[in-house]
């Protein structure tokens, strides 16, 4: 059964002030209702005036997504009553958005051998964020809602896709790609709480579609959609209809619930916001285009060609801009392929394990010190295990590579010392050597292990293996 | 003539509870308003561009400069119910 998924992605823009008033956007750790004024509180007579930088950011996003930016853009009122909406309407856009018709390429099996899929972008428009509802205890047991309007009026860009996504996994990949593009543009920070919120339209062949609202994390998207597909498949299997409806995603329980809303699009009574005049945007397009940096797809292709690294490494290193910048700084001094392995595989793994960002990591291990670590490895001063130990130590406790090598005794053993230990191990394991000679080649691993134990990991296991084999075979 | 169900639906959209007497009254009043505006339906508009704004100015924007906000106590001054700096509202899902 074919699954079709379309997403509406709401991303908060990194402006300094809100979309229609001059309240600061720096509210993330603030007390409730402290970043609010007459305009974003919807007091009578307050006039919204649009933030010109927010418009510029929206145009930048539209261009990066390959959209056609429109001549002129108009704001509308979308009317509905909800406590997080102080005026009883949200200022958003309708038939004259910022842009239409874009395209995002994601890495996913297309089924025809290609590893790339094209996801069409329907439109890009701007709107204000509503406030935030909080609950005492859990959302189910709370007797009332608590409203914080600090978020009210935050600038959002809504990016709407065509129903081109074929699985929850693709939806997650798409969102990752979108995040990557927005961060490259320097208009968005995915680490901020609530920076991206997603509504998903999902249908299975033979059924109506349901809209799932309130998905607020990258992992949540895949989980919410998996739940929803299972729910719809079960209905269809029993010969029941999937109702055209809006469902709410419960992040804690990982399920979707019917919202039993009675509102449809015409109930929103969209009409042009009389307090905001039309904005000409086509004459800003060329200037904004000049500000668009090299984007992830172009960077990936350049990395592949310039550094001869694997496609997997090229993707992994270009997903997150700070990592790409860090990699290029290291690869300008150290073999690019060795750098790719140590940054894409080792460093990224250590960062994921500790949930720290590259921005933070580059404070703990500046790129020139990463160069020092890899140079020591290349020169045989330390082993691979030693290099990993240094990286972990620097991430956890700080310090300099040279000091850590000394303090932890990570300097590789001289070959003389290693040979001595190998000699000792071979002398103590005559029976094992006999097995090896009789054809049990796997016993070599045991011998290497014994040597590594005696050297406390300060020898290179590949080198040790080679030395042991040579010694046994030459009969020493 | 507008139907009672439509009045009920409008009441729901506005989150206003309507009594039976209210509904009857509004059916009459809103019907007469609609009849009054029906005159406009007779105007020939095929050649006229839609009007989005009645004032002929464009491109009113402001620079992205944060300025001060109200204090929390000022924000909460008109709130009927409040708790810990929040405004209290009925729970809606």
Coordinates of C-alpha atoms in Angstrom, one line a residue:
Chain A
X1 CA 0.0 0.0 0.0
X2 CA 1.5 3.3 -1.1
X3 CA 2.0 5.9 1.7
X4 CA 1.9 9.6 0.8
X5 CA 3.2 12.2 3.3
X6 CA 3.3 16.0 2.9
X7 CA 4.8 18.3 5.6
X8 CA 4.2 21.8 6.8
X9 CA 7.3 22.8 8.5
X10 CA 7.4 25.9 10.7
X11 CA 10.9 27.3 11.4
X12 CA 11.7 30.1 13.7
X13 CA 13.8 32.8 12.2
X14 CA 16.9 34.2 14.0
X15 CA 15.9 37.8 13.9
X16 CA 16.7 40.0 16.9
X17 CA 13.1 41.4 17.2
X18 CA 9.7 39.8 16.6
X19 CA 7.9 39.8 13.3
X20 CA 5.5 42.7 13.9
X21 CA 6.8 44.4 17.0
X22 CA 10.2 45.3 18.6
X23 CA 10.1 42.8 21.4
X24 CA 13.3 40.8 21.8
X25 CA 13.3 37.3 20.4
X26 CA 15.7 36.2 23.2
X27 CA 13.0 34.7 25.4
X28 CA 14.1 31.1 25.6
X29 CA 15.2 31.1 29.2
X30 CA 13.1 34.1 30.3
X31 CA 10.3 34.3 32.9
X32 CA 6.8 34.0 31.3
X33 CA 5.2 37.1 29.8
X34 CA 8.3 39.3 30.0
X35 CA 9.0 39.7 26.3
X36 CA 5.6 41.0 25.4
X37 CA 4.2 44.4 24.3
X38 CA 0.8 45.9 23.3
X39 CA 1.2 44.5 19.7
X40 CA 2.1 40.9 20.4
X41 CA -0.4 40.9 23.3
X42 CA -3.1 42.0 20.8
X43 CA -4.2 45.1 22.8
X44 CA -6.8 47.2 21.0
X45 CA -5.2 50.0 18.8
X46 CA -1.7 48.5 18.6
X47 CA -0.3 48.5 15.1
X48 CA 1.8 45.7 13.6
X49 CA 4.8 46.8 11.4
X50 CA 6.7 44.1 9.6
X51 CA 10.4 43.4 10.4
X52 CA 12.3 43.9 7.1
X53 CA 15.1 41.5 8.1
X54 CA 12.5 38.7 8.5
X55 CA 11.3 39.3 5.0
X56 CA 14.9 39.1 3.7
X57 CA 15.4 35.8 5.5
X58 CA 12.2 34.4 4.0
X59 CA 13.3 35.4 0.5
X60 CA 16.7 33.8 1.2
X61 CA 15.1 30.5 2.3
X62 CA 12.8 30.6 -0.7
X63 CA 15.7 31.0 -3.1
X64 CA 17.8 28.3 -1.4
X65 CA 14.8 25.9 -1.9
X66 CA 14.7 26.8 -5.6
X67 CA 11.4 28.6 -5.3
X68 CA 9.9 31.3 -7.5
X69 CA 9.8 34.5 -5.4
X70 CA 6.7 36.5 -6.1
X71 CA 6.4 40.1 -7.1
X72 CA 4.5 41.3 -4.1
X73 CA 3.4 39.7 -0.8
X74 CA 0.3 40.3 1.3
X75 CA -0.5 39.3 4.9
X76 CA -3.9 37.9 6.0
X77 CA -5.8 37.4 9.2
X78 CA -6.6 33.8 10.0
X79 CA -9.5 33.8 12.5
X80 CA -9.9 31.3 15.2
X81 CA -10.2 31.3 19.0
X82 CA -7.6 29.6 21.1
X83 CA -5.9 30.9 24.3
X84 CA -2.5 31.0 22.7
X85 CA -3.7 33.5 20.2
X86 CA -4.2 36.8 21.9
X87 CA -6.1 38.7 19.1
X88 CA -8.4 35.9 18.1
X89 CA -6.6 35.8 14.8
X90 CA -3.1 34.9 13.5
X91 CA -1.4 37.1 11.0
X92 CA -0.2 34.8 8.2
X93 CA -0.3 34.6 4.4
X94 CA -2.7 33.1 2.0
X95 CA -2.8 33.5 -1.8
X96 CA 0.1 35.9 -2.1
X97 CA 2.9 34.1 -0.1
X98 CA 6.6 34.8 -0.4
X99 CA 7.2 32.1 -3.0
X100 CA 5.9 29.0 -4.8
X101 CA 7.4 25.9 -6.5
X102 CA 10.7 24.8 -5.1
X103 CA 12.6 21.5 -4.9
X104 CA 14.7 19.8 -2.2
X105 CA 16.9 16.8 -3.0
X106 CA 17.2 14.1 -0.3
X107 CA 19.4 11.0 -0.1
X108 CA 17.0 8.1 -0.2
X109 CA 16.5 5.1 -2.4
X110 CA 14.2 6.1 -5.3
X111 CA 13.6 2.5 -6.3
X112 CA 15.1 3.0 -9.8
X113 CA 18.7 2.7 -8.7
X114 CA 19.2 6.4 -7.9
X115 CA 20.1 7.3 -4.4
X116 CA 18.5 10.7 -4.6
X117 CA 14.9 11.8 -4.5
X118 CA 13.3 15.1 -5.3
X119 CA 10.8 16.5 -2.9
X120 CA 8.7 19.4 -4.4
X121 CA 8.1 22.5 -2.3
X122 CA 4.6 23.9 -2.8
X123 CA 5.1 27.2 -1.1
X124 CA 7.0 29.3 1.4
X125 CA 5.2 31.8 3.5
X126 CA 5.6 33.9 6.7
X127 CA 3.5 34.0 9.8
X128 CA 3.6 34.9 13.5
X129 CA 4.1 32.2 16.2
X130 CA 1.3 31.9 18.7
X131 CA 2.0 31.9 22.4
X132 CA 2.9 28.8 24.4
X133 CA 0.5 26.8 26.7
X134 CA 2.0 25.2 29.8
X135 CA 0.3 22.8 32.2
X136 CA 0.8 22.1 35.8
X137 CA 1.5 18.4 36.1
X138 CA 0.7 16.5 33.0
X139 CA -1.4 17.7 30.1
X140 CA -4.1 15.1 30.9
X141 CA -4.5 15.9 34.6
X142 CA -4.1 19.7 34.5
X143 CA -7.4 21.5 35.3
X144 CA -6.4 24.6 33.3
X145 CA -3.8 26.0 30.9
X146 CA -1.2 28.5 31.7
X147 CA -0.5 31.0 28.9
X148 CA 2.9 32.5 28.2
X149 CA 2.9 35.1 25.3
X150 CA 6.7 35.4 25.1
X151 CA 6.7 33.3 21.9
X152 CA 3.7 35.2 20.5
X153 CA 4.7 37.2 17.4
X154 CA 8.0 35.2 16.8
X155 CA 8.8 35.2 13.1
X156 CA 8.1 31.9 11.4
X157 CA 8.6 30.7 7.9
X158 CA 6.2 27.9 6.9
X159 CA 7.6 25.5 4.2
X160 CA 5.0 23.3 2.6
X161 CA 5.9 20.2 0.6
X162 CA 3.9 18.3 -2.0
X163 CA 2.9 14.8 -0.7
X164 CA 6.1 13.4 -2.2
X165 CA 7.5 11.7 0.9
X166 CA 6.9 7.9 0.8
X167 CA 7.8 6.9 4.4
X168 CA 8.3 8.2 7.9
X169 CA 12.1 7.7 7.4
X170 CA 12.0 9.9 4.3
X171 CA 10.1 12.5 6.3
X172 CA 12.9 12.5 8.9
X173 CA 15.6 12.7 6.2
X174 CA 13.8 15.6 4.6
X175 CA 13.6 17.5 7.9
X176 CA 17.3 16.9 8.5
X177 CA 18.1 18.3 5.1
X178 CA 15.9 21.3 5.6
X179 CA 17.5 22.0 8.9
X180 CA 20.9 21.7 7.3
X181 CA 20.0 24.2 4.6
X182 CA 18.4 26.7 7.0
X183 CA 21.5 26.5 9.3
X184 CA 23.8 27.1 6.3
X185 CA 21.8 30.2 5.5
X186 CA 22.4 31.4 9.1
X187 CA 18.7 32.2 9.5
X188 CA 17.8 29.4 11.9
X189 CA 19.2 27.5 14.9
X190 CA 17.8 24.0 15.3
X191 CA 19.2 23.6 18.8
X192 CA 16.8 26.2 20.2
X193 CA 13.8 24.6 21.9
X194 CA 10.7 24.6 19.6
X195 CA 12.7 26.0 16.7
X196 CA 11.0 23.6 14.3
X197 CA 7.4 22.4 14.5
X198 CA 5.8 20.2 11.9
X199 CA 2.3 19.3 10.8
X200 CA 2.1 16.2 8.6
X201 CA -0.6 15.1 6.1
X202 CA -0.6 11.4 5.6
X203 CA -2.7 9.0 3.6
X204 CA -2.5 5.4 2.5
X205 CA -3.7 4.3 -0.9
X206 CA -7.4 3.7 -0.7
X207 CA -8.0 6.0 2.3
X208 CA -8.6 9.6 3.1
X209 CA -5.8 11.7 4.6
X210 CA -5.4 12.7 8.2
X211 CA -3.5 15.7 9.4
X212 CA -1.2 15.2 12.4
X213 CA -0.4 18.4 14.3
X214 CA 2.0 19.3 17.1
X215 CA 5.1 17.4 16.1
X216 CA 8.0 19.2 17.7
X217 CA 11.1 17.1 17.3
X218 CA 13.0 15.4 14.6
X219 CA 12.6 12.0 16.2
X220 CA 8.9 12.8 16.9
X221 CA 8.2 13.0 13.2
X222 CA 9.2 9.5 12.4
X223 CA 7.5 8.1 15.5
X224 CA 4.2 10.0 14.9
X225 CA 4.0 9.0 11.3
X226 CA 4.8 5.3 12.1
X227 CA 2.0 5.3 14.6
X228 CA -0.4 7.0 12.2
X229 CA 0.4 4.6 9.3
X230 CA -0.2 1.6 11.6
X231 CA -3.5 3.1 12.7
X232 CA -4.7 3.8 9.2
X233 CA -3.6 0.3 7.9
X234 CA -5.5 -1.3 10.7
X235 CA -8.7 0.6 9.8
X236 CA -8.4 -0.2 6.1
X237 CA -7.7 -3.9 6.9
X238 CA -10.9 -4.1 8.8
X239 CA -12.8 -2.5 5.9
X240 CA -13.3 0.8 7.8
X241 CA -12.7 4.3 6.4
X242 CA -9.9 6.6 7.4
X243 CA -11.7 9.9 8.3
X244 CA -10.6 13.2 6.9
X245 CA -9.6 14.8 10.2
X246 CA -7.0 16.6 12.3
X247 CA -5.2 14.6 14.9
X248 CA -3.0 15.8 17.8
X249 CA 0.4 14.1 18.4
X250 CA 1.0 13.2 22.0
X251 CA 4.8 13.3 22.2
X252 CA 5.0 11.6 25.6
X253 CA 2.8 8.6 24.7
X254 CA 3.9 8.5 21.0
X255 CA 0.3 8.3 19.8
X256 CA -2.1 10.5 17.7
X257 CA -5.5 11.5 19.0
X258 CA -8.5 12.8 17.2
X259 CA -9.1 16.5 17.9
X260 CA -12.7 16.4 16.9
X261 CA -12.5 19.8 15.5
X262 CA -15.4 21.3 13.6
X263 CA -13.4 23.8 11.8
X264 CA -12.6 23.8 8.1
X265 CA -10.6 26.2 5.9
X266 CA -13.6 28.5 5.2
X267 CA -14.2 28.8 8.9
X268 CA -10.9 30.6 9.3
X269 CA -12.5 33.5 7.4
X270 CA -9.2 34.6 5.9
X271 CA -9.1 38.2 4.8
X272 CA -6.3 40.7 4.0
X273 CA -4.8 42.2 7.2
X274 CA -5.9 45.9 6.9
X275 CA -3.1 47.1 9.2
X276 CA -0.3 45.8 7.0
X277 CA 0.3 47.1 3.5
X278 CA 1.5 45.0 0.6
X279 CA 5.3 44.5 0.4
X280 CA 7.2 44.4 -2.9
X281 CA 9.8 41.6 -2.7
X282 CA 10.9 41.0 -6.3
X283 CA 13.3 44.0 -6.2
X284 CA 15.1 42.5 -3.2
X285 CA 15.7 39.1 -4.8
X286 CA 19.1 39.8 -6.5
X287 CA 20.6 41.4 -3.4
X288 CA 19.5 38.5 -1.3
X289 CA 20.8 36.0 -3.9
X290 CA 24.3 37.4 -3.4
X291 CA 24.1 36.5 0.3
X292 CA 23.4 32.8 -0.3
X293 CA 26.5 30.7 0.6
X294 CA 27.6 27.4 -0.8
X295 CA 24.8 25.0 0.2
X296 CA 25.1 21.4 1.5
X297 CA 24.6 19.7 -2.0
X298 CA 27.2 21.9 -3.6
X299 CA 29.6 21.5 -0.7
X300 CA 29.2 17.7 -0.8
X301 CA 30.1 17.6 -4.5
X302 CA 33.1 19.9 -4.0
X303 CA 34.3 17.7 -1.0
X304 CA 34.0 14.6 -3.1
X305 CA 36.0 16.1 -6.0
X306 CA 38.6 18.0 -4.0
X307 CA 39.4 15.6 -1.2
X308 CA 38.7 12.2 -2.8
X309 CA 36.8 11.0 0.2
X310 CA 33.9 8.5 0.2
X311 CA 30.3 9.7 -0.6
X312 CA 29.3 8.7 2.9
X313 CA 32.0 10.9 4.4
X314 CA 31.2 13.7 2.1
X315 CA 27.5 13.6 3.2
X316 CA 28.4 13.2 6.9
X317 CA 30.9 16.1 6.8
X318 CA 28.6 18.6 5.0
X319 CA 25.3 18.0 7.0
X320 CA 26.3 20.4 9.7
X321 CA 28.1 23.6 8.6
X322 CA 30.4 23.9 11.7
X323 CA 31.6 20.3 11.0
X324 CA 32.3 21.1 7.3
X325 CA 34.2 24.2 8.3
X326 CA 36.2 22.3 10.9
X327 CA 37.0 19.5 8.5
X328 CA 38.3 21.9 5.9
X329 CA 40.6 23.5 8.4
X330 CA 42.0 20.1 9.4
X331 CA 42.1 18.7 5.9
X332 CA 44.3 21.6 4.7
X333 CA 47.1 20.3 7.0
X334 CA 46.5 16.5 7.2
X335 CA 45.7 13.9 4.6
X336 CA 42.0 14.7 3.8
X337 CA 41.0 11.0 3.9
X338 CA 42.5 10.4 7.3
X339 CA 40.9 13.7 8.5
X340 CA 37.6 12.5 7.1
X341 CA 37.7 9.2 9.0
X342 CA 38.7 10.9 12.3
X343 CA 36.1 13.7 12.1
X344 CA 33.1 11.9 10.4
X345 CA 33.5 8.6 12.2
X346 CA 35.4 9.2 15.5
X347 CA 34.7 12.8 16.5
X348 CA 31.1 12.9 15.4
X349 CA 30.5 9.6 17.2
X350 CA 32.0 11.0 20.4
X351 CA 29.9 14.2 20.0
X352 CA 26.6 12.2 19.5
X353 CA 27.5 10.0 22.6
X354 CA 27.9 13.2 24.7
X355 CA 25.1 15.2 23.0
X356 CA 27.3 18.1 22.4
X357 CA 27.4 20.3 19.3
X358 CA 30.3 20.9 17.0
X359 CA 30.3 24.6 18.0
X360 CA 30.9 23.5 21.6
X361 CA 33.4 20.8 20.6
X362 CA 35.5 23.2 18.6
X363 CA 36.0 25.2 21.8
X364 CA 37.3 22.1 23.6
X365 CA 39.4 20.8 20.7
X366 CA 40.3 23.7 18.4
X367 CA 41.0 22.5 14.9
X368 CA 44.8 23.1 15.2
X369 CA 44.9 20.8 18.2
X370 CA 43.0 18.2 16.2
X371 CA 45.7 18.6 13.6
X372 CA 48.3 18.0 16.3
X373 CA 46.6 14.7 17.3
X374 CA 46.4 13.4 13.8
X375 CA 50.0 14.5 13.1
X376 CA 51.1 12.5 16.1
X377 CA 49.2 9.6 14.8
X378 CA 50.7 9.8 11.3
X379 CA 54.2 10.0 12.7
X380 CA 53.6 7.0 14.9
X381 CA 54.0 8.9 18.2
X382 CA 50.7 7.6 19.3
X383 CA 48.4 4.7 18.3
X384 CA 44.8 5.0 17.0
X385 CA 43.7 4.0 20.5
X386 CA 45.8 6.8 21.9
X387 CA 44.3 9.3 19.5
X388 CA 40.8 8.3 20.6
X389 CA 41.8 8.6 24.3
X390 CA 43.1 12.1 23.7
X391 CA 39.9 13.2 21.9
X392 CA 37.7 11.8 24.7
X393 CA 39.9 13.4 27.4
X394 CA 39.8 16.8 25.7
X395 CA 36.0 16.7 25.2
X396 CA 35.5 15.7 28.8
X397 CA 38.1 17.5 30.8
X398 CA 40.0 19.8 28.4
X399 CA 43.8 19.9 28.2
X400 CA 46.3 19.9 25.4
X401 CA 47.2 16.8 23.3
X402 CA 50.9 16.9 24.3
X403 CA 50.1 17.0 28.0
X404 CA 47.5 14.2 27.7
X405 CA 50.1 12.0 25.9
X406 CA 52.5 12.5 28.8
X407 CA 50.0 12.2 31.7
X408 CA 48.3 9.1 30.3
X409 CA 51.5 7.6 29.0
X410 CA 50.1 7.3 25.5
X411 CA 53.3 7.6 23.5
X412 CA 53.7 4.5 21.4
X413 CA 56.3 2.1 22.5
X414 CA 59.6 2.1 20.7
X415 CA 60.0 -1.0 18.5
X416 CA 62.7 -2.4 20.7
X417 CA 60.5 -2.5 23.8
X418 CA 57.6 -3.9 21.7
X419 CA 59.9 -6.7 20.4
X420 CA 60.9 -7.5 23.9
X421 CA 57.3 -8.0 25.0
X422 CA 56.5 -10.0 21.9
X423 CA 59.4 -12.2 22.6
X424 CA 58.1 -12.8 26.1
X425 CA 54.6 -13.6 25.0
X426 CA 55.8 -16.1 22.4
X427 CA 58.0 -17.8 24.9
X428 CA 55.1 -18.2 27.3
X429 CA 52.7 -19.6 24.6
X430 CA 54.6 -22.4 22.9
X431 CA 51.4 -24.5 22.6
X432 CA 49.5 -21.7 20.9
X433 CA 52.3 -21.3 18.4
X434 CA 52.1 -25.0 17.7
X435 CA 48.4 -24.6 17.0
X436 CA 49.1 -21.7 14.7
X437 CA 51.7 -23.7 12.8
X438 CA 49.2 -26.5 12.5
X439 CA 46.9 -24.2 10.6
X440 CA 44.8 -22.6 13.3
X441 CA 45.4 -19.1 12.0
X442 CA 42.9 -17.4 14.4
X443 CA 45.3 -18.1 17.3
X444 CA 47.3 -15.1 16.0
X445 CA 44.6 -12.8 17.4
X446 CA 45.1 -14.3 20.9
X447 CA 48.8 -13.6 20.7
X448 CA 48.3 -10.1 19.5
X449 CA 45.8 -9.6 22.4
X450 CA 48.4 -10.8 24.9
X451 CA 51.0 -8.3 23.6
X452 CA 48.5 -5.4 23.6
X453 CA 47.6 -6.3 27.2
X454 CA 51.3 -6.1 28.2
X455 CA 51.8 -2.8 26.4
X456 CA 48.6 -1.4 27.7
X457 CA 47.5 -0.5 24.2
X458 CA 50.6 1.6 23.5
X459 CA 51.6 -0.5 20.5
X460 CA 50.0 -0.5 17.1
X461 CA 48.0 -3.8 16.8
X462 CA 48.6 -4.1 13.1
X463 CA 52.3 -3.8 13.5
X464 CA 52.3 -6.3 16.4
X465 CA 50.4 -8.8 14.3
X466 CA 52.9 -8.4 11.5
X467 CA 55.8 -8.8 13.8
X468 CA 54.4 -12.0 15.5
X469 CA 53.6 -13.6 12.1
X470 CA 57.1 -12.8 10.8
X471 CA 58.7 -14.2 13.9
X472 CA 56.7 -17.5 14.0
X473 CA 57.1 -18.1 10.3
X474 CA 60.8 -17.3 10.3
X475 CA 61.1 -19.7 13.3
X476 CA 62.7 -17.1 15.7
Chain B
X1 CA -32.8 33.5 5.0
X2 CA -30.0 32.2 7.2
X3 CA -30.6 28.9 9.0
X4 CA -30.5 28.3 12.7
X5 CA -27.6 25.7 12.2
X6 CA -25.5 28.5 10.7
X7 CA -26.1 30.7 13.7
X8 CA -25.1 27.8 16.0
X9 CA -22.0 27.3 13.9
X10 CA -21.1 31.0 14.2
X11 CA -21.6 30.8 17.9
X12 CA -19.2 27.9 18.1
X13 CA -16.6 29.7 16.0
X14 CA -16.8 32.7 18.4
X15 CA -16.9 30.4 21.4
X16 CA -20.1 32.1 22.5
X17 CA -23.0 30.1 24.2
X18 CA -26.3 31.0 22.6
X19 CA -29.7 30.5 24.2
X20 CA -32.7 29.5 22.0
X21 CA -34.0 33.1 22.3
X22 CA -30.6 34.4 21.1
X23 CA -30.6 32.1 18.1
X24 CA -34.1 33.2 17.0
X25 CA -33.1 36.9 17.4
X26 CA -29.8 36.4 15.5
X27 CA -31.5 34.5 12.6
X28 CA -33.7 37.6 12.1
X29 CA -31.0 40.2 12.5
X30 CA -28.3 38.6 10.5
X31 CA -30.7 37.7 7.7
X32 CA -31.7 41.4 7.4
X33 CA -28.0 42.4 7.3
X34 CA -27.3 39.9 4.6
X35 CA -30.4 41.1 2.6
X36 CA -29.1 44.7 2.9
X37 CA -25.7 43.7 1.5
X38 CA -27.3 41.7 -1.2
X39 CA -27.6 44.9 -3.2
X40 CA -23.8 44.5 -3.9
X41 CA -24.4 41.2 -5.7
X42 CA -26.0 43.1 -8.5
X43 CA -22.9 45.2 -9.2
X44 CA -21.1 44.1 -12.4
X45 CA -17.5 43.3 -11.2
X46 CA -16.2 41.1 -14.1
X47 CA -13.8 43.9 -15.3
X48 CA -12.7 45.1 -11.8
X49 CA -9.5 43.9 -10.1
X50 CA -10.0 42.6 -6.6
X51 CA -9.2 45.1 -3.8
X52 CA -6.8 43.9 -1.2
X53 CA -6.1 47.2 0.4
X54 CA -7.9 50.5 0.3
X55 CA -4.9 52.7 1.0
X56 CA -2.5 53.0 -1.9
X57 CA 0.8 52.7 0.0
X58 CA 3.3 49.8 0.0
X59 CA 6.4 48.7 1.7
X60 CA 6.0 49.9 5.2
X61 CA 8.6 48.1 7.3
X62 CA 10.8 48.5 10.3
X63 CA 14.4 47.7 11.0
X64 CA 15.2 44.6 13.1
X65 CA 16.0 46.5 16.3
X66 CA 14.8 45.1 19.7
X67 CA 13.3 47.6 22.1
X68 CA 11.9 47.2 25.5
X69 CA 8.8 45.2 26.3
X70 CA 6.2 45.7 29.0
X71 CA 6.9 44.4 32.5
X72 CA 5.3 41.2 33.6
X73 CA 3.0 43.0 36.0
X74 CA 1.8 45.3 33.3
X75 CA 1.2 42.4 30.9
X76 CA -0.8 40.6 33.6
X77 CA -2.8 43.7 34.7
X78 CA -5.8 43.0 32.6
X79 CA -5.8 39.2 33.1
X80 CA -8.8 37.9 35.0
X81 CA -6.9 34.9 36.4
X82 CA -3.1 34.5 36.7
X83 CA -0.6 32.2 38.3
X84 CA 3.2 32.3 38.6
X85 CA 3.5 34.9 35.9
X86 CA 1.2 33.1 33.5
X87 CA -2.3 33.9 32.4
X88 CA -4.8 31.2 33.4
X89 CA -7.2 29.9 30.8
X90 CA -9.6 26.9 30.5
X91 CA -7.9 23.8 29.4
X92 CA -8.5 23.1 25.7
X93 CA -7.3 20.3 23.6

